[in-house]
Coordinates of C-alpha atoms in Angstrom, one line a residue:
M1 CA 96.5 -59.7 -159.9
M2 CA 96.3 -59.0 -156.1
S3 CA 96.5 -55.2 -157.7
N4 CA 93.6 -55.7 -159.6
D5 CA 92.0 -57.2 -157.4
F6 CA 92.4 -54.5 -154.5
I7 CA 91.3 -51.4 -157.8
Q8 CA 88.2 -53.5 -158.2
L9 CA 87.5 -53.0 -154.8
I10 CA 88.0 -49.5 -154.4
V11 CA 86.3 -48.5 -157.3
F12 CA 83.4 -50.2 -155.9
F13 CA 83.1 -49.2 -152.2
V14 CA 83.5 -45.3 -154.3
V15 CA 81.3 -45.6 -156.3
L16 CA 79.5 -47.1 -153.5
F17 CA 79.4 -45.0 -151.3
A18 CA 79.2 -42.4 -153.8
L19 CA 75.9 -43.4 -154.5
A20 CA 74.8 -44.1 -150.5
I21 CA 75.2 -41.2 -149.3
P22 CA 72.5 -39.1 -151.4
L23 CA 69.7 -42.1 -150.9
G24 CA 70.3 -41.4 -146.9
L25 CA 69.2 -37.6 -147.3
Y26 CA 66.8 -39.6 -149.7
M27 CA 65.6 -41.4 -147.3
A28 CA 65.3 -39.2 -144.1
K29 CA 63.7 -36.6 -146.2
V30 CA 60.7 -39.5 -147.0
F31 CA 60.1 -41.2 -143.5
Q32 CA 60.1 -37.8 -142.2
G33 CA 56.9 -36.5 -145.0
E34 CA 58.7 -33.5 -146.5
K35 CA 58.8 -32.9 -150.1
T36 CA 60.6 -34.8 -153.3
F37 CA 60.9 -35.2 -156.9
L38 CA 58.5 -38.5 -156.6
D39 CA 56.3 -36.5 -154.4
P40 CA 53.9 -35.9 -157.8
I41 CA 54.1 -39.9 -159.1
M42 CA 53.5 -41.1 -155.6
G43 CA 52.0 -39.4 -153.7
P44 CA 48.1 -39.5 -156.0
L45 CA 48.9 -43.3 -156.1
E46 CA 49.5 -43.0 -152.4
A47 CA 46.2 -41.5 -151.7
F48 CA 44.6 -44.1 -153.8
I49 CA 45.6 -47.5 -152.0
Y50 CA 45.1 -45.4 -148.4
R51 CA 41.5 -44.8 -149.7
I52 CA 40.7 -48.3 -150.6
C53 CA 42.6 -49.6 -148.0
G54 CA 41.2 -47.8 -145.0
I55 CA 43.6 -46.2 -143.8
D56 CA 44.5 -43.2 -142.4
A57 CA 47.4 -42.7 -142.3
Q58 CA 48.0 -39.8 -139.9
K59 CA 46.9 -41.6 -136.8
E60 CA 49.9 -42.5 -135.4
M61 CA 50.5 -46.3 -132.9
N62 CA 52.3 -46.9 -129.7
W63 CA 54.8 -49.8 -129.8
W64 CA 52.6 -51.5 -128.9
E65 CA 49.7 -50.5 -132.2
Y66 CA 53.0 -50.6 -134.2
A67 CA 53.7 -53.7 -133.4
L68 CA 50.9 -56.2 -133.5
S69 CA 49.8 -53.9 -137.0
L70 CA 53.4 -55.2 -138.7
L71 CA 53.0 -59.1 -136.8
A72 CA 49.2 -59.4 -138.9
F73 CA 50.2 -57.9 -141.9
S74 CA 53.2 -60.4 -142.0
F75 CA 51.5 -63.6 -140.4
V76 CA 48.8 -62.8 -143.0
G77 CA 51.3 -62.6 -146.1
L78 CA 52.4 -66.4 -145.1
F79 CA 49.4 -68.1 -144.9
T80 CA 48.3 -66.4 -148.5
L81 CA 51.6 -68.3 -150.0
F82 CA 51.5 -71.0 -148.1
I83 CA 47.9 -71.7 -150.0
L84 CA 49.6 -70.7 -153.2
Q85 CA 52.2 -72.8 -153.1
L86 CA 49.9 -75.8 -152.5
G87 CA 47.8 -75.1 -155.0
Q88 CA 50.2 -73.9 -157.7
G89 CA 49.3 -77.5 -160.2
Y90 CA 45.6 -76.0 -160.5
L91 CA 46.6 -71.9 -161.3
P92 CA 47.7 -70.0 -163.9
L93 CA 51.1 -69.3 -166.3
N94 CA 52.7 -72.6 -164.7
P95 CA 53.8 -73.8 -168.2
Q96 CA 56.4 -76.4 -167.6
G97 CA 52.6 -78.5 -165.1
F98 CA 54.5 -77.8 -161.6
G99 CA 53.1 -79.3 -158.8
G100 CA 51.9 -78.4 -155.4
L101 CA 54.6 -78.4 -153.0
K102 CA 55.1 -80.6 -150.2
W103 CA 53.1 -79.0 -147.7
D104 CA 56.5 -79.6 -144.7
L105 CA 58.2 -77.3 -148.2
A106 CA 55.9 -75.2 -148.7
W107 CA 55.1 -74.0 -145.2
N108 CA 59.3 -73.6 -144.9
T109 CA 59.3 -71.4 -148.4
A110 CA 55.8 -69.6 -146.4
V111 CA 58.3 -68.7 -143.3
S112 CA 61.7 -67.9 -145.4
F113 CA 59.7 -65.1 -147.6
T114 CA 57.8 -63.5 -145.1
T115 CA 60.6 -63.5 -142.8
N116 CA 63.3 -61.7 -145.2
T117 CA 65.1 -64.6 -145.7
N118 CA 64.6 -66.8 -148.4
W119 CA 66.2 -70.0 -147.4
Q120 CA 65.3 -72.1 -150.4
A121 CA 64.9 -76.1 -149.1
Y122 CA 64.2 -76.7 -153.2
G123 CA 64.9 -76.6 -157.1
G124 CA 63.9 -72.3 -158.4
E125 CA 63.3 -73.3 -161.9
S126 CA 62.5 -77.3 -161.2
T127 CA 59.5 -76.2 -158.1
M128 CA 58.3 -72.7 -158.4
S129 CA 55.1 -71.4 -161.4
Y130 CA 55.5 -68.7 -162.7
L131 CA 52.3 -67.2 -160.2
S132 CA 54.1 -68.1 -157.6
Q133 CA 57.3 -66.9 -158.5
M134 CA 55.6 -63.2 -158.9
A135 CA 52.5 -63.5 -157.2
G136 CA 54.6 -64.8 -154.4
L137 CA 57.2 -64.0 -153.8
T138 CA 58.4 -60.9 -155.6
V139 CA 55.7 -59.7 -153.3
H140 CA 57.1 -60.5 -150.4
N141 CA 60.5 -59.5 -151.3
F142 CA 59.0 -55.6 -151.8
V143 CA 57.1 -56.2 -148.6
S144 CA 59.1 -58.2 -146.2
A145 CA 62.4 -56.0 -147.2
A146 CA 60.0 -52.5 -145.8
A147 CA 58.3 -54.1 -142.9
G148 CA 62.8 -54.0 -142.2
I149 CA 62.3 -50.6 -142.7
A150 CA 59.9 -49.7 -141.5
V151 CA 61.3 -51.1 -137.4
V152 CA 64.1 -49.1 -138.0
V153 CA 62.6 -45.9 -138.6
A154 CA 60.1 -46.0 -135.7
L155 CA 62.8 -47.2 -133.4
I156 CA 65.2 -43.8 -134.7
R157 CA 61.6 -41.5 -134.5
G158 CA 61.7 -42.3 -130.0
L159 CA 65.2 -42.0 -130.1
S160 CA 65.1 -38.4 -131.0
R161 CA 61.4 -37.6 -130.1
H162 CA 60.6 -36.2 -126.9
Q163 CA 58.4 -37.1 -124.3
A164 CA 56.2 -38.9 -126.9
K165 CA 53.1 -41.7 -126.7
T166 CA 53.3 -42.8 -130.0
I167 CA 56.4 -44.1 -132.9
G168 CA 54.6 -43.3 -136.3
N169 CA 52.1 -44.9 -138.5
F170 CA 53.4 -49.3 -139.6
W171 CA 51.0 -48.8 -143.6
A172 CA 51.8 -45.3 -144.0
D173 CA 55.7 -46.5 -143.8
L174 CA 55.5 -49.7 -144.7
T175 CA 53.7 -48.1 -148.4
R176 CA 56.4 -45.2 -148.3
T177 CA 59.3 -47.6 -149.1
I178 CA 57.5 -50.0 -151.3
L179 CA 56.1 -46.4 -154.0
W180 CA 58.9 -43.7 -152.9
I181 CA 62.5 -46.4 -152.5
L182 CA 62.1 -49.4 -153.7
L183 CA 60.1 -49.4 -156.5
P184 CA 61.8 -46.5 -158.6
I185 CA 65.1 -48.5 -158.1
S186 CA 64.6 -51.4 -158.2
L187 CA 62.3 -51.1 -161.8
V188 CA 66.1 -48.5 -162.7
G189 CA 68.1 -52.2 -162.4
G190 CA 66.3 -54.2 -162.8
M191 CA 66.3 -52.4 -166.9
L192 CA 69.8 -52.3 -166.2
L193 CA 70.0 -56.0 -165.3
V194 CA 68.2 -56.4 -169.1
S195 CA 70.6 -54.6 -170.6
Q196 CA 73.1 -57.1 -169.5
G197 CA 71.1 -60.6 -170.6
V198 CA 69.1 -61.3 -167.4
I199 CA 66.5 -62.8 -169.3
Q200 CA 62.9 -61.3 -168.7
N201 CA 59.7 -63.1 -170.0
L202 CA 56.7 -66.1 -169.4
S203 CA 57.6 -68.9 -172.1
P204 CA 57.4 -71.9 -171.4
Y205 CA 61.5 -73.7 -171.0
L206 CA 63.5 -74.4 -173.8
T207 CA 65.0 -77.6 -175.2
V208 CA 68.0 -77.1 -177.3
K209 CA 70.5 -79.1 -178.6
T210 CA 74.1 -78.7 -176.8
L211 CA 77.5 -79.5 -178.9
Q212 CA 77.3 -83.6 -178.7
G213 CA 73.9 -84.1 -179.4
A214 CA 72.2 -84.3 -176.3
N215 CA 68.5 -82.0 -176.0
Q216 CA 68.8 -79.7 -172.6
T217 CA 66.5 -77.7 -171.1
L218 CA 67.0 -73.5 -170.6
A219 CA 64.7 -72.3 -167.9
M220 CA 62.8 -68.8 -168.8
G221 CA 60.6 -67.2 -166.7
P222 CA 60.4 -63.6 -165.1
V223 CA 63.7 -62.5 -164.0
A224 CA 65.6 -59.0 -164.1
S225 CA 61.7 -58.6 -162.1
Q226 CA 62.9 -60.6 -159.5
E227 CA 66.9 -60.3 -159.5
A228 CA 66.5 -56.4 -158.6
I229 CA 63.7 -56.2 -155.7
K230 CA 65.6 -59.6 -154.9
M231 CA 69.3 -58.0 -154.4
L232 CA 68.2 -54.5 -153.6
G233 CA 65.6 -55.7 -150.2
T234 CA 68.3 -57.8 -148.8
N235 CA 65.9 -60.8 -150.1
G236 CA 68.5 -63.3 -151.8
G237 CA 66.1 -65.5 -153.0
G238 CA 67.3 -67.5 -157.1
F239 CA 64.6 -67.9 -159.5
M240 CA 67.4 -70.8 -160.3
N241 CA 68.6 -72.7 -158.0
A242 CA 72.0 -72.2 -158.9
N243 CA 71.6 -67.8 -157.4
S244 CA 72.8 -64.7 -159.4
A245 CA 75.9 -67.8 -160.2
H246 CA 73.2 -68.4 -162.8
P247 CA 73.9 -66.3 -166.1
F248 CA 70.5 -66.0 -167.0
E249 CA 70.7 -64.5 -163.8
N250 CA 73.8 -62.7 -163.6
P251 CA 75.7 -62.6 -166.7
T252 CA 79.1 -60.0 -166.8
P253 CA 81.0 -58.3 -164.7
F254 CA 78.7 -55.5 -164.8
S255 CA 75.7 -57.2 -163.6
N256 CA 77.8 -58.2 -161.1
L257 CA 79.2 -55.4 -160.3
V258 CA 75.2 -53.4 -160.4
E259 CA 73.4 -56.5 -158.2
M260 CA 76.3 -56.1 -155.3
L261 CA 75.9 -52.3 -155.2
L262 CA 72.1 -53.1 -154.8
L263 CA 72.4 -55.9 -152.2
L264 CA 74.5 -53.1 -150.2
L265 CA 73.7 -49.5 -151.1
I266 CA 70.1 -49.4 -149.1
P267 CA 72.1 -50.8 -145.4
V268 CA 75.4 -48.9 -146.2
G269 CA 72.3 -45.2 -146.6
L270 CA 70.3 -46.7 -143.5
T271 CA 73.4 -44.7 -141.2
F272 CA 72.8 -41.3 -142.5
S273 CA 69.6 -41.1 -143.1
F274 CA 69.6 -42.2 -139.5
G275 CA 72.4 -39.0 -137.9
K276 CA 69.6 -36.5 -140.9
M277 CA 66.6 -38.1 -138.6
L278 CA 68.3 -37.5 -135.7
K279 CA 69.6 -34.4 -136.9
D280 CA 72.5 -34.8 -136.1
A281 CA 74.8 -36.3 -138.8
K282 CA 77.4 -37.6 -136.1
Q283 CA 75.9 -39.7 -135.1
G284 CA 75.2 -41.8 -137.9
K285 CA 79.0 -41.5 -139.3
V286 CA 80.2 -43.2 -136.2
I287 CA 77.8 -45.7 -136.4
F288 CA 79.0 -46.2 -140.5
G289 CA 82.4 -46.4 -138.9
A290 CA 82.4 -49.5 -136.8
M291 CA 80.3 -51.2 -139.4
L292 CA 82.9 -50.2 -143.0
I293 CA 86.1 -51.9 -139.5
L294 CA 84.0 -54.7 -138.8
L295 CA 82.7 -55.7 -143.5
V296 CA 87.3 -54.9 -143.7
L297 CA 88.0 -57.5 -141.1
T298 CA 85.8 -60.2 -142.9
L299 CA 87.0 -59.5 -146.2
G300 CA 90.6 -59.0 -145.5
T301 CA 90.1 -62.9 -143.7
T302 CA 88.0 -64.2 -146.4
Y303 CA 89.5 -62.6 -149.4
S304 CA 92.6 -64.3 -148.3
A305 CA 92.0 -67.6 -146.9
E306 CA 90.5 -67.9 -150.6
I307 CA 93.4 -66.6 -152.3
A308 CA 95.2 -69.4 -150.9
G309 CA 94.3 -71.7 -151.9
N310 CA 93.4 -75.1 -150.4
P311 CA 97.7 -76.8 -150.1
L312 CA 95.6 -80.6 -150.9
V313 CA 95.5 -80.1 -154.6
S314 CA 99.1 -79.7 -154.9
K315 CA 99.9 -82.5 -153.3
I316 CA 97.7 -85.0 -155.2
G317 CA 98.8 -83.8 -158.1
I318 CA 96.7 -81.5 -160.0
T319 CA 98.2 -78.9 -161.3
G320 CA 97.4 -74.5 -161.1
S321 CA 95.9 -72.5 -158.7
S322 CA 93.1 -74.1 -156.1
V323 CA 92.1 -70.8 -155.7
M324 CA 88.6 -71.9 -158.5
E325 CA 86.9 -74.7 -157.1
G326 CA 83.1 -73.7 -157.1
K327 CA 84.0 -70.1 -157.9
E328 CA 82.5 -69.1 -161.5
V329 CA 85.5 -67.9 -163.8
R330 CA 83.4 -64.7 -165.1
F331 CA 84.0 -63.2 -161.4
G332 CA 86.7 -64.2 -160.5
V333 CA 88.7 -63.9 -156.5
V334 CA 88.3 -60.9 -155.7
N335 CA 84.7 -60.4 -156.2
S336 CA 84.1 -63.8 -155.1
A337 CA 85.0 -63.3 -151.9
L338 CA 83.5 -59.4 -151.6
W339 CA 79.9 -61.0 -152.6
A340 CA 80.1 -63.8 -150.2
T341 CA 80.6 -60.8 -147.5
I342 CA 78.7 -58.6 -148.5
T343 CA 75.7 -61.3 -148.5
T344 CA 76.2 -62.5 -145.3
A345 CA 77.3 -58.9 -144.1
T346 CA 74.1 -58.8 -144.8
S347 CA 71.0 -60.7 -144.4
C348 CA 70.2 -61.3 -148.1
G349 CA 72.1 -64.4 -148.4
A350 CA 72.3 -64.7 -152.4
V351 CA 75.3 -67.1 -153.7
N352 CA 77.9 -66.1 -156.6
A353 CA 79.5 -69.3 -155.6
M354 CA 79.9 -71.6 -154.1
H355 CA 80.1 -70.9 -150.0
D356 CA 80.2 -74.9 -149.5
S357 CA 84.0 -75.7 -151.8
L358 CA 84.5 -72.2 -149.9
T359 CA 88.0 -73.4 -147.7
P360 CA 87.4 -73.8 -144.0
L361 CA 88.5 -70.2 -142.8
G362 CA 86.9 -68.0 -146.4
G363 CA 83.8 -70.2 -145.0
L364 CA 83.9 -69.4 -141.1
S365 CA 84.2 -65.4 -141.5
P366 CA 80.2 -65.1 -143.1
M367 CA 78.7 -67.5 -141.2
L368 CA 80.2 -65.7 -138.0
Q369 CA 79.1 -62.6 -139.6
M370 CA 75.3 -63.9 -139.7
M371 CA 76.0 -65.4 -135.3
L372 CA 77.1 -61.8 -135.0
G373 CA 73.5 -60.6 -136.2
E374 CA 74.2 -59.6 -139.4
V375 CA 74.9 -56.0 -137.9
V376 CA 78.1 -55.0 -140.1
F377 CA 75.7 -52.8 -142.8
G378 CA 73.0 -55.1 -142.1
G379 CA 69.8 -56.6 -143.5
V380 CA 67.6 -53.9 -145.1
G381 CA 65.9 -51.6 -141.7
S382 CA 67.2 -54.9 -139.0
G383 CA 71.3 -54.2 -139.5
L384 CA 71.0 -50.7 -138.3
Y385 CA 68.2 -51.7 -134.9
A386 CA 70.4 -54.4 -134.9
M387 CA 73.7 -52.6 -134.9
L388 CA 72.1 -49.6 -132.6
L389 CA 71.2 -52.9 -129.2
F390 CA 74.5 -53.5 -129.6
V391 CA 75.2 -49.1 -129.3
I392 CA 73.2 -50.2 -125.8
L393 CA 74.6 -52.7 -124.7
T394 CA 78.1 -50.7 -126.0
V395 CA 77.2 -47.1 -123.1
F396 CA 75.7 -49.9 -120.7
I397 CA 79.2 -51.5 -120.6
I398 CA 81.4 -47.7 -121.0
G399 CA 78.3 -45.6 -118.4
L400 CA 80.3 -49.1 -115.9
M401 CA 84.0 -48.4 -116.8
V402 CA 83.3 -44.9 -115.5
G403 CA 80.7 -44.3 -112.7
R404 CA 77.4 -42.7 -115.0
T405 CA 74.0 -43.2 -116.2
P406 CA 74.5 -44.8 -119.5
E407 CA 73.2 -41.6 -122.2
Y408 CA 73.1 -42.4 -125.7
V409 CA 71.7 -39.2 -127.9
G410 CA 70.8 -37.6 -124.4
K411 CA 68.3 -40.4 -122.9
K412 CA 68.8 -42.2 -120.1
I413 CA 69.6 -46.4 -121.0
E414 CA 67.3 -47.4 -118.3
S415 CA 67.0 -51.5 -117.0
F416 CA 63.8 -51.7 -119.4
E417 CA 66.2 -51.4 -122.3
M418 CA 68.5 -52.8 -121.1
K419 CA 66.7 -56.1 -120.4
M420 CA 64.7 -56.4 -124.0
A421 CA 68.1 -54.9 -125.8
I422 CA 69.8 -58.2 -123.6
L423 CA 67.3 -60.3 -125.2
A424 CA 67.2 -59.1 -128.7
V425 CA 70.9 -60.1 -128.8
L426 CA 70.4 -63.5 -126.5
I427 CA 67.2 -65.0 -128.6
P428 CA 69.1 -65.6 -132.2
S429 CA 72.1 -67.0 -131.0
A430 CA 70.6 -69.7 -128.4
C431 CA 67.7 -70.6 -131.5
I432 CA 71.6 -71.3 -133.6
L433 CA 73.3 -73.2 -131.1
L434 CA 70.7 -74.7 -129.2
G435 CA 69.0 -75.8 -133.1
S436 CA 72.8 -77.1 -134.4
A437 CA 72.9 -79.5 -130.5
L438 CA 69.3 -80.8 -131.1
A439 CA 70.0 -81.5 -135.0
V440 CA 73.2 -83.1 -134.0
L441 CA 72.6 -85.6 -131.8
I442 CA 69.5 -87.1 -133.6
T443 CA 69.4 -88.6 -136.7
A444 CA 67.1 -87.0 -138.5
G445 CA 70.0 -83.9 -137.8
T446 CA 72.4 -86.2 -138.7
S447 CA 71.4 -88.7 -141.2
S448 CA 71.2 -85.0 -143.8
I449 CA 74.9 -84.8 -143.4
L450 CA 77.0 -85.4 -146.7
N451 CA 80.5 -84.3 -145.3
P452 CA 82.0 -86.0 -142.3
G453 CA 84.2 -84.6 -139.7
P454 CA 84.3 -80.4 -138.9
H455 CA 82.3 -79.6 -142.2
G456 CA 80.0 -81.5 -141.5
L457 CA 79.3 -79.8 -138.1
S458 CA 80.2 -76.1 -139.8
E459 CA 77.6 -77.8 -142.6
M460 CA 75.1 -77.5 -140.0
L461 CA 76.1 -74.3 -137.7
Y462 CA 76.0 -72.3 -141.2
A463 CA 72.3 -73.4 -142.2
F464 CA 71.0 -72.2 -138.7
S465 CA 73.3 -69.2 -137.9
S466 CA 71.7 -68.5 -141.7
A467 CA 67.9 -68.9 -141.2
T468 CA 68.1 -67.6 -137.3
G469 CA 70.1 -64.2 -139.1
N470 CA 67.2 -64.3 -141.5
N471 CA 70.2 -64.4 -144.4
G472 CA 69.6 -67.9 -146.8
S473 CA 72.5 -68.2 -148.0
A474 CA 74.2 -72.1 -147.8
F475 CA 77.3 -74.6 -147.3
A476 CA 75.3 -76.9 -150.0
G477 CA 76.3 -79.6 -149.0
L478 CA 73.6 -80.6 -146.2
N479 CA 70.7 -82.1 -147.8
V480 CA 67.5 -79.3 -145.6
N481 CA 64.5 -80.7 -147.8
T482 CA 63.3 -82.7 -145.7
V483 CA 60.6 -82.0 -142.2
F484 CA 62.6 -82.1 -139.4
Y485 CA 64.6 -79.4 -141.0
N486 CA 62.0 -78.0 -142.9
I487 CA 59.9 -77.1 -139.7
I488 CA 62.9 -76.6 -137.5
L489 CA 64.4 -74.6 -139.8
S490 CA 61.9 -72.7 -140.2
V491 CA 61.2 -71.8 -136.1
C492 CA 64.1 -70.8 -136.4
M493 CA 63.7 -68.2 -139.2
L494 CA 60.9 -66.6 -137.8
I495 CA 62.2 -66.3 -134.2
G496 CA 65.5 -64.8 -134.9
R497 CA 62.7 -62.5 -136.7
F498 CA 60.7 -61.3 -134.9
S499 CA 61.4 -61.1 -131.9
P500 CA 64.1 -58.4 -132.6
I501 CA 61.6 -57.2 -134.5
V502 CA 59.0 -56.3 -131.1
L503 CA 61.7 -55.4 -128.4
V504 CA 63.5 -53.5 -130.8
L505 CA 59.7 -51.2 -131.2
A506 CA 59.1 -52.1 -127.2
I507 CA 62.4 -50.0 -126.5
A508 CA 61.6 -47.7 -129.4
G509 CA 58.6 -46.1 -127.5
S510 CA 59.8 -46.1 -124.3
M511 CA 62.6 -44.2 -125.6
A512 CA 60.3 -41.8 -127.3
G513 CA 58.4 -41.2 -123.8
K514 CA 62.2 -39.6 -122.3
K515 CA 63.4 -36.4 -121.6
I516 CA 65.5 -35.0 -124.1
T517 CA 68.5 -33.4 -121.6
P518 CA 71.4 -31.6 -122.9
A519 CA 74.9 -33.2 -123.2
G520 CA 77.5 -33.0 -119.9
A521 CA 81.0 -31.9 -118.8
G522 CA 80.1 -36.2 -117.6
T523 CA 78.3 -36.8 -121.1
F524 CA 80.5 -39.6 -123.2
Q525 CA 80.9 -38.6 -126.2
T526 CA 79.2 -41.3 -128.9
T527 CA 80.2 -39.3 -131.6
G528 CA 84.0 -39.8 -132.8
G529 CA 85.9 -42.5 -133.7
L530 CA 86.7 -44.1 -130.3
F531 CA 82.9 -44.7 -129.7
S532 CA 83.2 -46.7 -133.5
G533 CA 86.4 -48.3 -132.4
L534 CA 84.7 -49.4 -129.2
L535 CA 81.4 -50.5 -130.4
A536 CA 82.5 -52.6 -133.4
G537 CA 85.1 -54.0 -130.7
V538 CA 81.4 -54.7 -127.8
V539 CA 80.0 -56.4 -131.2
L540 CA 83.3 -59.2 -131.5
I541 CA 83.8 -59.6 -127.9
V542 CA 80.7 -60.9 -127.9
G543 CA 80.2 -62.4 -130.7
A544 CA 83.6 -64.7 -129.1
L545 CA 82.4 -65.0 -125.7
T546 CA 79.0 -66.9 -127.8
F547 CA 80.2 -68.3 -130.6
F548 CA 84.4 -69.4 -130.5
P549 CA 83.4 -72.6 -129.1
A550 CA 81.3 -74.2 -131.8
L551 CA 83.9 -72.4 -134.5
A552 CA 86.2 -73.8 -132.9
L553 CA 85.1 -77.3 -134.1
G554 CA 83.8 -77.1 -136.4
P555 CA 85.5 -74.3 -139.2
I556 CA 88.8 -73.3 -137.4
V557 CA 89.3 -77.3 -136.7
E558 CA 89.0 -78.4 -140.0
H559 CA 91.3 -75.1 -140.8
L560 CA 94.1 -77.7 -138.6
L561 CA 93.2 -80.1 -139.8
M562 CA 94.0 -79.4 -143.1
L563 CA 97.5 -77.7 -142.8
A564 CA 98.6 -80.9 -141.5
G565 CA 96.8 -82.5 -144.7
K566 CA 94.2 -83.8 -143.5
A567 CA 91.0 -85.2 -145.5
F568 CA 88.0 -85.7 -145.4

């Protein structure tokens, strides 16, 4: 059994890297304005969009103009989606006659999809009209993903330019990302999913007779088109409440493979785009290596914990394997563990198994990845710029150790960059810990807990980690569709998304204005395996120092109690 699991893992990663590397080189061409095979189709469409929107794509922006454009675009989209959900009962493409959402749920959902979190405090097939799903949620899946990619492209320009004042044009980066990258891949991915049985229609829901003679309602809708971009854009919000565990979203092992590949394709590819755009492929490979080290560690932890199962099951007289509770038979343990790992390594949050059913250590690993800022490949764009913040921290620490001014890609790392990087790491961490602490202290927070004991704390930590990390997955035992959780988690989503973005763009603007100086004899090399290991180590150390006390009270003590035979 385990040998078959390892073969599946090897095949997955071989196919992933075979697709992601050329995609990364292609994306670099798109962002550098080089010729691509899609230019004859997308070029005229791009020009038309600029013309009707009055955009001068050749006019570049400094960092604060870029940030203001992104924030304005995001918040206009947020309020548009909020209003759409409130009024969906009066709008077309609503065959089930769903009414408008409560204000707090509509606000939480609008924030969630604007920030690329896709946290869902509702069941999609019982709440959202087709219009809300398509014109609201799916559109935000595209634009929020494109905004994240635009930010990391601006940061790369800041690192590569020499004494420049600008870092690109947000509107051009957003448009080219959607037209040249997200739309074409989503179209191909959607057709592959339809071929496997993922539904795509605008039909009313069906009522059918079960084998027992009871009536059952089968949800219909435009699922495949949302499923493709939900995975590709590391969005994660499911059309169905069961997300990708539902057979209408993910019916076969092959569709499962396609969705997992879509999930990691752009985050992995961007590390190679980074190297190409810097004209130093080794820089991208080093970051890829650090991310891969962390991914292997977390995947190994989750898989080992899940394959071992829960020893308490056999003690209550149930024979057979205990590892399949909360998992789909058509995927098994390995694909459930792999999915849980990569969906939290990125900012996707889609699930094909119930994370609340994971063993304590199996659930700790995904939670820790979100707490670390989802730097293990991470969300589209956001994962790479988050890891580059840790690169800045790492070269600074190395500079202190060897007594030299820290440098990266020929540019000095000075106090301004360090302040911005530290704030970008600390602010989301504070959101997770302070939000969880508040929820523990007040009745509005504790009244939503389904499971007492340490698992209840784990559910809270997971919720605030997921919201702040813009992930969207959940330990489903916590009832979050309350005014308290809808508001406080939306605040965490906004802070977790936009505070790092503004700080990263400030770093991009500062770095763009610096000289590029050739490496000297005393320059620490950031292009080898040693730096990959140091970078991965810094990420783990920062995470351990920040979150170990909270994790010790949640999943770690829960695991020890499980081994001691204690259940809650």
